[in-house]
PDB file of C-alpha atoms in Angstrom:
ATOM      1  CA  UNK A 123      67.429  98.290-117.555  1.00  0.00           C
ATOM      2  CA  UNK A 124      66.209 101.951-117.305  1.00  0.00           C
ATOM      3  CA  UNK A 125      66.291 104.081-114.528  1.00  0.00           C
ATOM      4  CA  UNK A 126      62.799 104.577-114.322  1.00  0.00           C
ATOM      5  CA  UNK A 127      62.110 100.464-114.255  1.00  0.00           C
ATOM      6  CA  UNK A 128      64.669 100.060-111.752  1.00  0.00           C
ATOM      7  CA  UNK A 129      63.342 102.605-109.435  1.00  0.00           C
ATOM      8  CA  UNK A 130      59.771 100.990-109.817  1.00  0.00           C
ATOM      9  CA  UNK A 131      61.038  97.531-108.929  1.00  0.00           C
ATOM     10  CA  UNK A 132      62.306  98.674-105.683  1.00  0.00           C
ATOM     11  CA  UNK A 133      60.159 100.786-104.781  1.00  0.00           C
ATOM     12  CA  UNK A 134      57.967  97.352-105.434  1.00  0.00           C
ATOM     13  CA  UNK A 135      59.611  95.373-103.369  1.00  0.00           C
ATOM     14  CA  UNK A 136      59.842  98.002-100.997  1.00  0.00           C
ATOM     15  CA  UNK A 137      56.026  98.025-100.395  1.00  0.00           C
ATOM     16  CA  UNK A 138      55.709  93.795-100.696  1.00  0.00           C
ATOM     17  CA  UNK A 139      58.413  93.671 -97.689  1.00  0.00           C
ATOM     18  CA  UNK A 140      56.315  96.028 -95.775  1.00  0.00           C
ATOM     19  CA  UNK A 141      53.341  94.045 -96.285  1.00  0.00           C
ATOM     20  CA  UNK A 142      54.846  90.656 -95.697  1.00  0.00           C
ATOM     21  CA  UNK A 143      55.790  92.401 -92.474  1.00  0.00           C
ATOM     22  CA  UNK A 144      52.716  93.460 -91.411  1.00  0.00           C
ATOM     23  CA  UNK A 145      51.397  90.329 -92.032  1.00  0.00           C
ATOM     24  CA  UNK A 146      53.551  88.693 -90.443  1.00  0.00           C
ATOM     25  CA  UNK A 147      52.934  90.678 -87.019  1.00  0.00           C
ATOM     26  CA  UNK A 148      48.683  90.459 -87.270  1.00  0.00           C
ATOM     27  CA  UNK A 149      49.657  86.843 -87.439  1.00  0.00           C
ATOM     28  CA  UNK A 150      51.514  86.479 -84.127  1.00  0.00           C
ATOM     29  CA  UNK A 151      49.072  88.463 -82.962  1.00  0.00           C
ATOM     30  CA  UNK A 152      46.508  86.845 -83.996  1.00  0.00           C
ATOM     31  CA  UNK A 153      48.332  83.600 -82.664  1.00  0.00           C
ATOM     32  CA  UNK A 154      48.798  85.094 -79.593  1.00  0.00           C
ATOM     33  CA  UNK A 155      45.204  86.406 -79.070  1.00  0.00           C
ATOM     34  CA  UNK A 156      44.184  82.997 -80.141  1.00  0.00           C
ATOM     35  CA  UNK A 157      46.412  81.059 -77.866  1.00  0.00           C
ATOM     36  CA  UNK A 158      45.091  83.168 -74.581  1.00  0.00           C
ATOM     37  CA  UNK A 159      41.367  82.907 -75.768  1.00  0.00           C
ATOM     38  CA  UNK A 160      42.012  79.028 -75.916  1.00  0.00           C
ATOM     39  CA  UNK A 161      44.017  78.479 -72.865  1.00  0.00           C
ATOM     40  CA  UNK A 162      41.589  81.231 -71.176  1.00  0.00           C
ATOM     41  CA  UNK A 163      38.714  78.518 -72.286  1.00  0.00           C
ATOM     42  CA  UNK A 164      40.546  75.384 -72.270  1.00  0.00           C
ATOM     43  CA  UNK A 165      37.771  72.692 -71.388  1.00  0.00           C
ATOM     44  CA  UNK A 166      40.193  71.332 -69.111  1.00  0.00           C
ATOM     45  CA  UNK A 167      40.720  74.368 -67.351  1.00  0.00           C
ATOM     46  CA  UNK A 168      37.084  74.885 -66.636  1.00  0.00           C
ATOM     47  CA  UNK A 169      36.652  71.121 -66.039  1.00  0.00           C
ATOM     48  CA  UNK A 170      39.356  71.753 -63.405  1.00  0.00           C
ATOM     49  CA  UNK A 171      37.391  74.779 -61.516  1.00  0.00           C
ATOM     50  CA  UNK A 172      34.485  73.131 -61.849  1.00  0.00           C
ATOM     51  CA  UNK A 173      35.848  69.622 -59.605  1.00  0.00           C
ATOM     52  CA  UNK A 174      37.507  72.969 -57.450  1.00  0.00           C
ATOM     53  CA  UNK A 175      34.024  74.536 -57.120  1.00  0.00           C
ATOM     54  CA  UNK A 176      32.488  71.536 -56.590  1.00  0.00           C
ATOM     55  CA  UNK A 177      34.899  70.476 -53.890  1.00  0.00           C
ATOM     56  CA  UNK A 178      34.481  74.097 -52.177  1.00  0.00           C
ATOM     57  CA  UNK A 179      30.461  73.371 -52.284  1.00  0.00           C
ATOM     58  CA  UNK A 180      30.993  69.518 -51.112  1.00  0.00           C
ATOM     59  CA  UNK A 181      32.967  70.921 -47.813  1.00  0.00           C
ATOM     60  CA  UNK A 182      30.480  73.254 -47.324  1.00  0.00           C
ATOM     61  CA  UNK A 183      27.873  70.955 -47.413  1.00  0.00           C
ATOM     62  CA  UNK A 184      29.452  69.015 -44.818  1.00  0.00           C
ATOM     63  CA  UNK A 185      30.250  71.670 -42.799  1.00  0.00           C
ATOM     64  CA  UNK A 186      26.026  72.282 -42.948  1.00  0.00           C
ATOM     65  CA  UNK A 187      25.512  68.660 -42.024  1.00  0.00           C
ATOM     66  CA  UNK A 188      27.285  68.803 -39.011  1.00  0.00           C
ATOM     67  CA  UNK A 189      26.180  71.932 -37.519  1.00  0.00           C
ATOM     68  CA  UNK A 190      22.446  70.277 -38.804  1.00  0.00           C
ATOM     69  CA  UNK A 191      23.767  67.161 -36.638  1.00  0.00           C
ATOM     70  CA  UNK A 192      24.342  69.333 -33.749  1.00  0.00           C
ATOM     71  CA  UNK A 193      21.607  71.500 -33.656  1.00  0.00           C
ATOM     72  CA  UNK A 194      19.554  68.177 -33.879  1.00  0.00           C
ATOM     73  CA  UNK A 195      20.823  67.112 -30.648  1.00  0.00           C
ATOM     74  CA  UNK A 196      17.390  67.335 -28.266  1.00  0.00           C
ATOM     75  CA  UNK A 197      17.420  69.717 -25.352  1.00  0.00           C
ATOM     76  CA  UNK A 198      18.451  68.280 -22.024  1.00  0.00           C
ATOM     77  CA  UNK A 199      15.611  67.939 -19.935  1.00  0.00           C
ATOM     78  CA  UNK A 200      14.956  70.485 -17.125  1.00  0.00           C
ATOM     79  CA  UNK A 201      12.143  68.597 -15.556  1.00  0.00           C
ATOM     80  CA  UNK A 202      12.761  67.552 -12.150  1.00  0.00           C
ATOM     81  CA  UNK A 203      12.320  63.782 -11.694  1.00  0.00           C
ATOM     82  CA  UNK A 204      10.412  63.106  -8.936  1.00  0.00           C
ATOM     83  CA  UNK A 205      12.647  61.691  -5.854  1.00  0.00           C
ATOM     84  CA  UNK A 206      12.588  59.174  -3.501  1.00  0.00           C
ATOM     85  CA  UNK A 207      11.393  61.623  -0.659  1.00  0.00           C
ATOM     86  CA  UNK A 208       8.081  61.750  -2.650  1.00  0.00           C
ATOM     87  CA  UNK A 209       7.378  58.800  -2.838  1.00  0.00           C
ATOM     88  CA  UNK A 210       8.298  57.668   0.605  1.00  0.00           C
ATOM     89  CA  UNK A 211       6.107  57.680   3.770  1.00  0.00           C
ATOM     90  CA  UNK A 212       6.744  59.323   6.884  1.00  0.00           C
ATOM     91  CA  UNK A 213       6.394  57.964  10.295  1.00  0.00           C
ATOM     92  CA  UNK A 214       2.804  57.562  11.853  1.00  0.00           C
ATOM     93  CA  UNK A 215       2.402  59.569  14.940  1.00  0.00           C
ATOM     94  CA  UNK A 216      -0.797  58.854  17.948  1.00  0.00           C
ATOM     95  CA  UNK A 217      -2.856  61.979  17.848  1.00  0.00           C
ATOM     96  CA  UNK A 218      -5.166  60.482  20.737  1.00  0.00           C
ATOM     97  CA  UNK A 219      -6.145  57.482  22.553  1.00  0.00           C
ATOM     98  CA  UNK A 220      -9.194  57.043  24.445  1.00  0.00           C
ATOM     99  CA  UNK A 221     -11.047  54.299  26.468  1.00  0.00           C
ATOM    100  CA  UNK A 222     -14.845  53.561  26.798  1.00  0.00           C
ATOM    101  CA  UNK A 223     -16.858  51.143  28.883  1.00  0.00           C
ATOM    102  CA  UNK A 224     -20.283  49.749  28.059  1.00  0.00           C
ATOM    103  CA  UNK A 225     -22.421  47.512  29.871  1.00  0.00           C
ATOM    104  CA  UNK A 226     -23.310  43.978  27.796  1.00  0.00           C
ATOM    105  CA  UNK A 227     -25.187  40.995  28.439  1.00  0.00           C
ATOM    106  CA  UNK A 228     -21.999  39.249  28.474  1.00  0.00           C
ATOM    107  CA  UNK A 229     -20.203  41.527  30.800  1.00  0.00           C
ATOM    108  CA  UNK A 230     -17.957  44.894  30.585  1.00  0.00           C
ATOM    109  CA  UNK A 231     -17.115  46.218  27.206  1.00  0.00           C
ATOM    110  CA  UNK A 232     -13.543  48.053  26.458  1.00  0.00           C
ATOM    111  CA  UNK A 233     -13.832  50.343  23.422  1.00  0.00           C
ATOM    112  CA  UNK A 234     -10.192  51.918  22.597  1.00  0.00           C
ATOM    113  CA  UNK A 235     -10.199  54.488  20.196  1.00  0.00           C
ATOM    114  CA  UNK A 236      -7.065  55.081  18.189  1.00  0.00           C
ATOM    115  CA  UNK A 237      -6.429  58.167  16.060  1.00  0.00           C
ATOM    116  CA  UNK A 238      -2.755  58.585  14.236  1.00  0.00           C
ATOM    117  CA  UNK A 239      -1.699  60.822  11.878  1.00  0.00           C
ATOM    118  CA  UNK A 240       0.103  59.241   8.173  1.00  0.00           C
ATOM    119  CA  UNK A 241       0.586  60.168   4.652  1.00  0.00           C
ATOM    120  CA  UNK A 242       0.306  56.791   4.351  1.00  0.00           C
ATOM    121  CA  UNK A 243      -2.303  54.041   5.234  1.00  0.00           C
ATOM    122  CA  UNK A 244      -1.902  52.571   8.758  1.00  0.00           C
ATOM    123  CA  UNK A 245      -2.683  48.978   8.528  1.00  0.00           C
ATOM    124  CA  UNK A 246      -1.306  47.875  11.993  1.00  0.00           C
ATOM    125  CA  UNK A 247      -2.177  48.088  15.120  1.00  0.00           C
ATOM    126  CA  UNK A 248      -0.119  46.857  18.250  1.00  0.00           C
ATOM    127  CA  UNK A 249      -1.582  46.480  21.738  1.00  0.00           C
ATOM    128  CA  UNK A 250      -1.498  44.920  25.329  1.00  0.00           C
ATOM    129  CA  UNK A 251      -3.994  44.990  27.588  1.00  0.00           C
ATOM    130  CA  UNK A 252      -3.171  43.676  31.039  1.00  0.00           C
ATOM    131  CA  UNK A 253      -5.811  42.589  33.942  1.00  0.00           C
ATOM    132  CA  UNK A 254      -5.873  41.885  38.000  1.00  0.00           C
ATOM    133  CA  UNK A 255      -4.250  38.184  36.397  1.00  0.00           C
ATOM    134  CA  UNK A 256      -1.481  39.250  34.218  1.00  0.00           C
ATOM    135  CA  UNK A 257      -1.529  40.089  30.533  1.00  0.00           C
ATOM    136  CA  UNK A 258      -4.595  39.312  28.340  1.00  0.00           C
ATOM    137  CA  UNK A 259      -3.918  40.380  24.941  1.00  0.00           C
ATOM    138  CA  UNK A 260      -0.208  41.546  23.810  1.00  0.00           C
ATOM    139  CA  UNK A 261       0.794  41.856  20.431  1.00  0.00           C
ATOM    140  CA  UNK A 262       0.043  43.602  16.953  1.00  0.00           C
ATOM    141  CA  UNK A 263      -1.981  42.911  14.313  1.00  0.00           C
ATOM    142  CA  UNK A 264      -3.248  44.016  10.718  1.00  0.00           C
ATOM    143  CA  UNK A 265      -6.188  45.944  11.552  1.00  0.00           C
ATOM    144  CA  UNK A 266      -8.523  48.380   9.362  1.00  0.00           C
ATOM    145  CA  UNK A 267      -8.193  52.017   9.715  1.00  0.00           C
ATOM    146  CA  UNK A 268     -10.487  54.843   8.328  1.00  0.00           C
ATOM    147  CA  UNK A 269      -9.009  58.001   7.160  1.00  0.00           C
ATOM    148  CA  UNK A 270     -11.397  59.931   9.347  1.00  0.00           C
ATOM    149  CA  UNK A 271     -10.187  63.352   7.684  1.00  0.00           C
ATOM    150  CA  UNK A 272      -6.915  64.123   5.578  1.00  0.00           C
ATOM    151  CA  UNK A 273      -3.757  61.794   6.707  1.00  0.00           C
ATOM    152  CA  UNK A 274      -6.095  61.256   9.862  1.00  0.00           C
ATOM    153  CA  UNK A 275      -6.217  57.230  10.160  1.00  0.00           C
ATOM    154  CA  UNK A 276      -9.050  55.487  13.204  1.00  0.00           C
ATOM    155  CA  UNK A 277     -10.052  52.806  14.408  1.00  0.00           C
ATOM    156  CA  UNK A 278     -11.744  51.237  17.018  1.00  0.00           C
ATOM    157  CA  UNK A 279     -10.685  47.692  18.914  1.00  0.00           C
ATOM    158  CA  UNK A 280     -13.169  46.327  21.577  1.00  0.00           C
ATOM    159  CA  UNK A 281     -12.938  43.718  23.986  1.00  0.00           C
ATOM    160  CA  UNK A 282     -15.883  42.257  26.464  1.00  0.00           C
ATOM    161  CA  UNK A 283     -14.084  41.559  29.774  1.00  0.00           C
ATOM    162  CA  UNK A 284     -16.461  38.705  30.950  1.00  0.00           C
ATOM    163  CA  UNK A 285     -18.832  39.142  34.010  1.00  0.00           C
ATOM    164  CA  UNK A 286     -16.725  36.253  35.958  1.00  0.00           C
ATOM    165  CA  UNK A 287     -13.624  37.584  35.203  1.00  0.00           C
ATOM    166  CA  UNK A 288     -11.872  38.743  38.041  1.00  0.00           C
ATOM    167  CA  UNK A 289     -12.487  42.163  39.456  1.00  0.00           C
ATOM    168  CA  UNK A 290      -9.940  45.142  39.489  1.00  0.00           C
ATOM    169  CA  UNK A 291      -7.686  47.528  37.137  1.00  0.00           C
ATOM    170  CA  UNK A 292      -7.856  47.044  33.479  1.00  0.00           C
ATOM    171  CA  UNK A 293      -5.572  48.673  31.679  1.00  0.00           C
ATOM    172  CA  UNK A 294      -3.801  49.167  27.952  1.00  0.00           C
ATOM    173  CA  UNK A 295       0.127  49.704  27.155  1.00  0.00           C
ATOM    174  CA  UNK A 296       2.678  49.721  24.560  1.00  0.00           C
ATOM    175  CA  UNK A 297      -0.231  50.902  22.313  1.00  0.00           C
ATOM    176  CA  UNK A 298       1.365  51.510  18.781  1.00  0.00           C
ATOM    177  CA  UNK A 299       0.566  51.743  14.723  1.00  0.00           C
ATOM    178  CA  UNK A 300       2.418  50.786  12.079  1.00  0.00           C
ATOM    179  CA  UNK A 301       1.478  51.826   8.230  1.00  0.00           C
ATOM    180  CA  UNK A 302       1.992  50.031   4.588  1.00  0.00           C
ATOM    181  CA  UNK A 303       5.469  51.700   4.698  1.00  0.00           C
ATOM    182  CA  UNK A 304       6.441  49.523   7.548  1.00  0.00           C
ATOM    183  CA  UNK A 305       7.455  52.703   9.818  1.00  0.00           C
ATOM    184  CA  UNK A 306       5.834  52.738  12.991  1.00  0.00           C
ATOM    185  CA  UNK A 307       4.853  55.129  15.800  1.00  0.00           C
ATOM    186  CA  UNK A 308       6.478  56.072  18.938  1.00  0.00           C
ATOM    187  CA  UNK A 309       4.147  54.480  21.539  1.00  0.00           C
ATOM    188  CA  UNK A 310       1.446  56.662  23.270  1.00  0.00           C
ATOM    189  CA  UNK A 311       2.977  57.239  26.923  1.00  0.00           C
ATOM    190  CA  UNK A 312      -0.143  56.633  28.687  1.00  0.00           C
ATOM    191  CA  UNK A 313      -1.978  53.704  29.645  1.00  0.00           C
ATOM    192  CA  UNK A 314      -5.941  53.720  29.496  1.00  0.00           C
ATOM    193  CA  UNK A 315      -7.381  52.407  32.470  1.00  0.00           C
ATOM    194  CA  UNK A 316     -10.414  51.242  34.192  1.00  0.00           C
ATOM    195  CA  UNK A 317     -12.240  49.705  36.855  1.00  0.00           C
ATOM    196  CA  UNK A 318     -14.197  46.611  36.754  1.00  0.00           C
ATOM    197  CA  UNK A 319     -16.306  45.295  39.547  1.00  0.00           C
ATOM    198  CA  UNK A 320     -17.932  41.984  39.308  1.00  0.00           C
ATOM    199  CA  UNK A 321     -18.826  41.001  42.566  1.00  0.00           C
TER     200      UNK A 321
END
């Protein structure tokens, strides 16, 4: 072979190794590239942040729902609920007693007057009225009462002392009310008198 051939040959296969080399090297890197595009992209991989994501977004929507949960709880009330006091009545008290006469056909009329004071209804009225003989009436009873004016409760109770009764002092005690509540007043600390003469 000449020297002009040989030199040509390996000058040849000079330039193929160089080219299988470089080859060889855009392949790996085009391997490589490949290989971190894929694995950058892998289907699993993003399935994978997706159920992450997912999970993130499912904890905060819990977190949402009970903070909602809370904030739905209602106020408490502030309103004042009315009490027992309120409702309750207080004890009647005898704002004045007086005592009239009046002539009838069948003898001496007794007109007592009763005014009491109640924020609720008196409905009760207790008495005893006493003669020259002893006791003539003693007791209570239910009895109507007008509110005359604002928690001002009267009434009147009348009684003919006959003209043969016996003469002398008439007079009223232990005179007390009593309203719906069932409380009842201290009793008025004088006794209305008067005089009958039927001779």
């Amino acid at each position: 072979m000449s020297p002009r051939v040989r030199l040509t040959s390996e000058s040849a296969i000079s330039t193929l190794r160089a080219r299988t080399v470089a080859f060889a090297s855009k392949r790996e890197s085009s391997v490589a590239g490949s290989w971190t595009s894929r694995t950058a992209s892998s289907p699993k991989a993003e399935r994978k942040n997706l159920l992450a994501g997912s999970g993130a977004l499912s904890v905060e929507a819990e977190d949402d729902a009970e903070q909602n949960d809370g904030d739905d709880t209602p106020p408490e009330s502030t309103n004042e609920e009315s009490t027992d006091e309120e409702s309750t009545g207080e004890e009647p008290v005898l704002r004045d007693i007086s005592l009239k006469t009046a002539d009838v056909s069948e003898g001496t009329e007794l007109r007592l007057t009763v005014r009491a004071e109640s924020n609720v209804t008196v409905s009760w009225l207790h008495i005893s009225l006493e003669g020259p003989n002893g006791n003539i009436r003693g007791g209570g009873q239910s009895w109507e009462f007008t509110e005359a004016e604002r928690d001002i409760w009267e009434t009147e109770w009348t009684y003919t002392v006959s003209d043969e009764a016996a003469s002398g002092e008439y007079y009223f005690s232990r005179i007390h009310v009593e309203n719906e509540a069932n409380l009842e007043s201290d009793p008025w600390p004088d006794e209305p008198n008067t005089t009958i003469d039927n001779s």
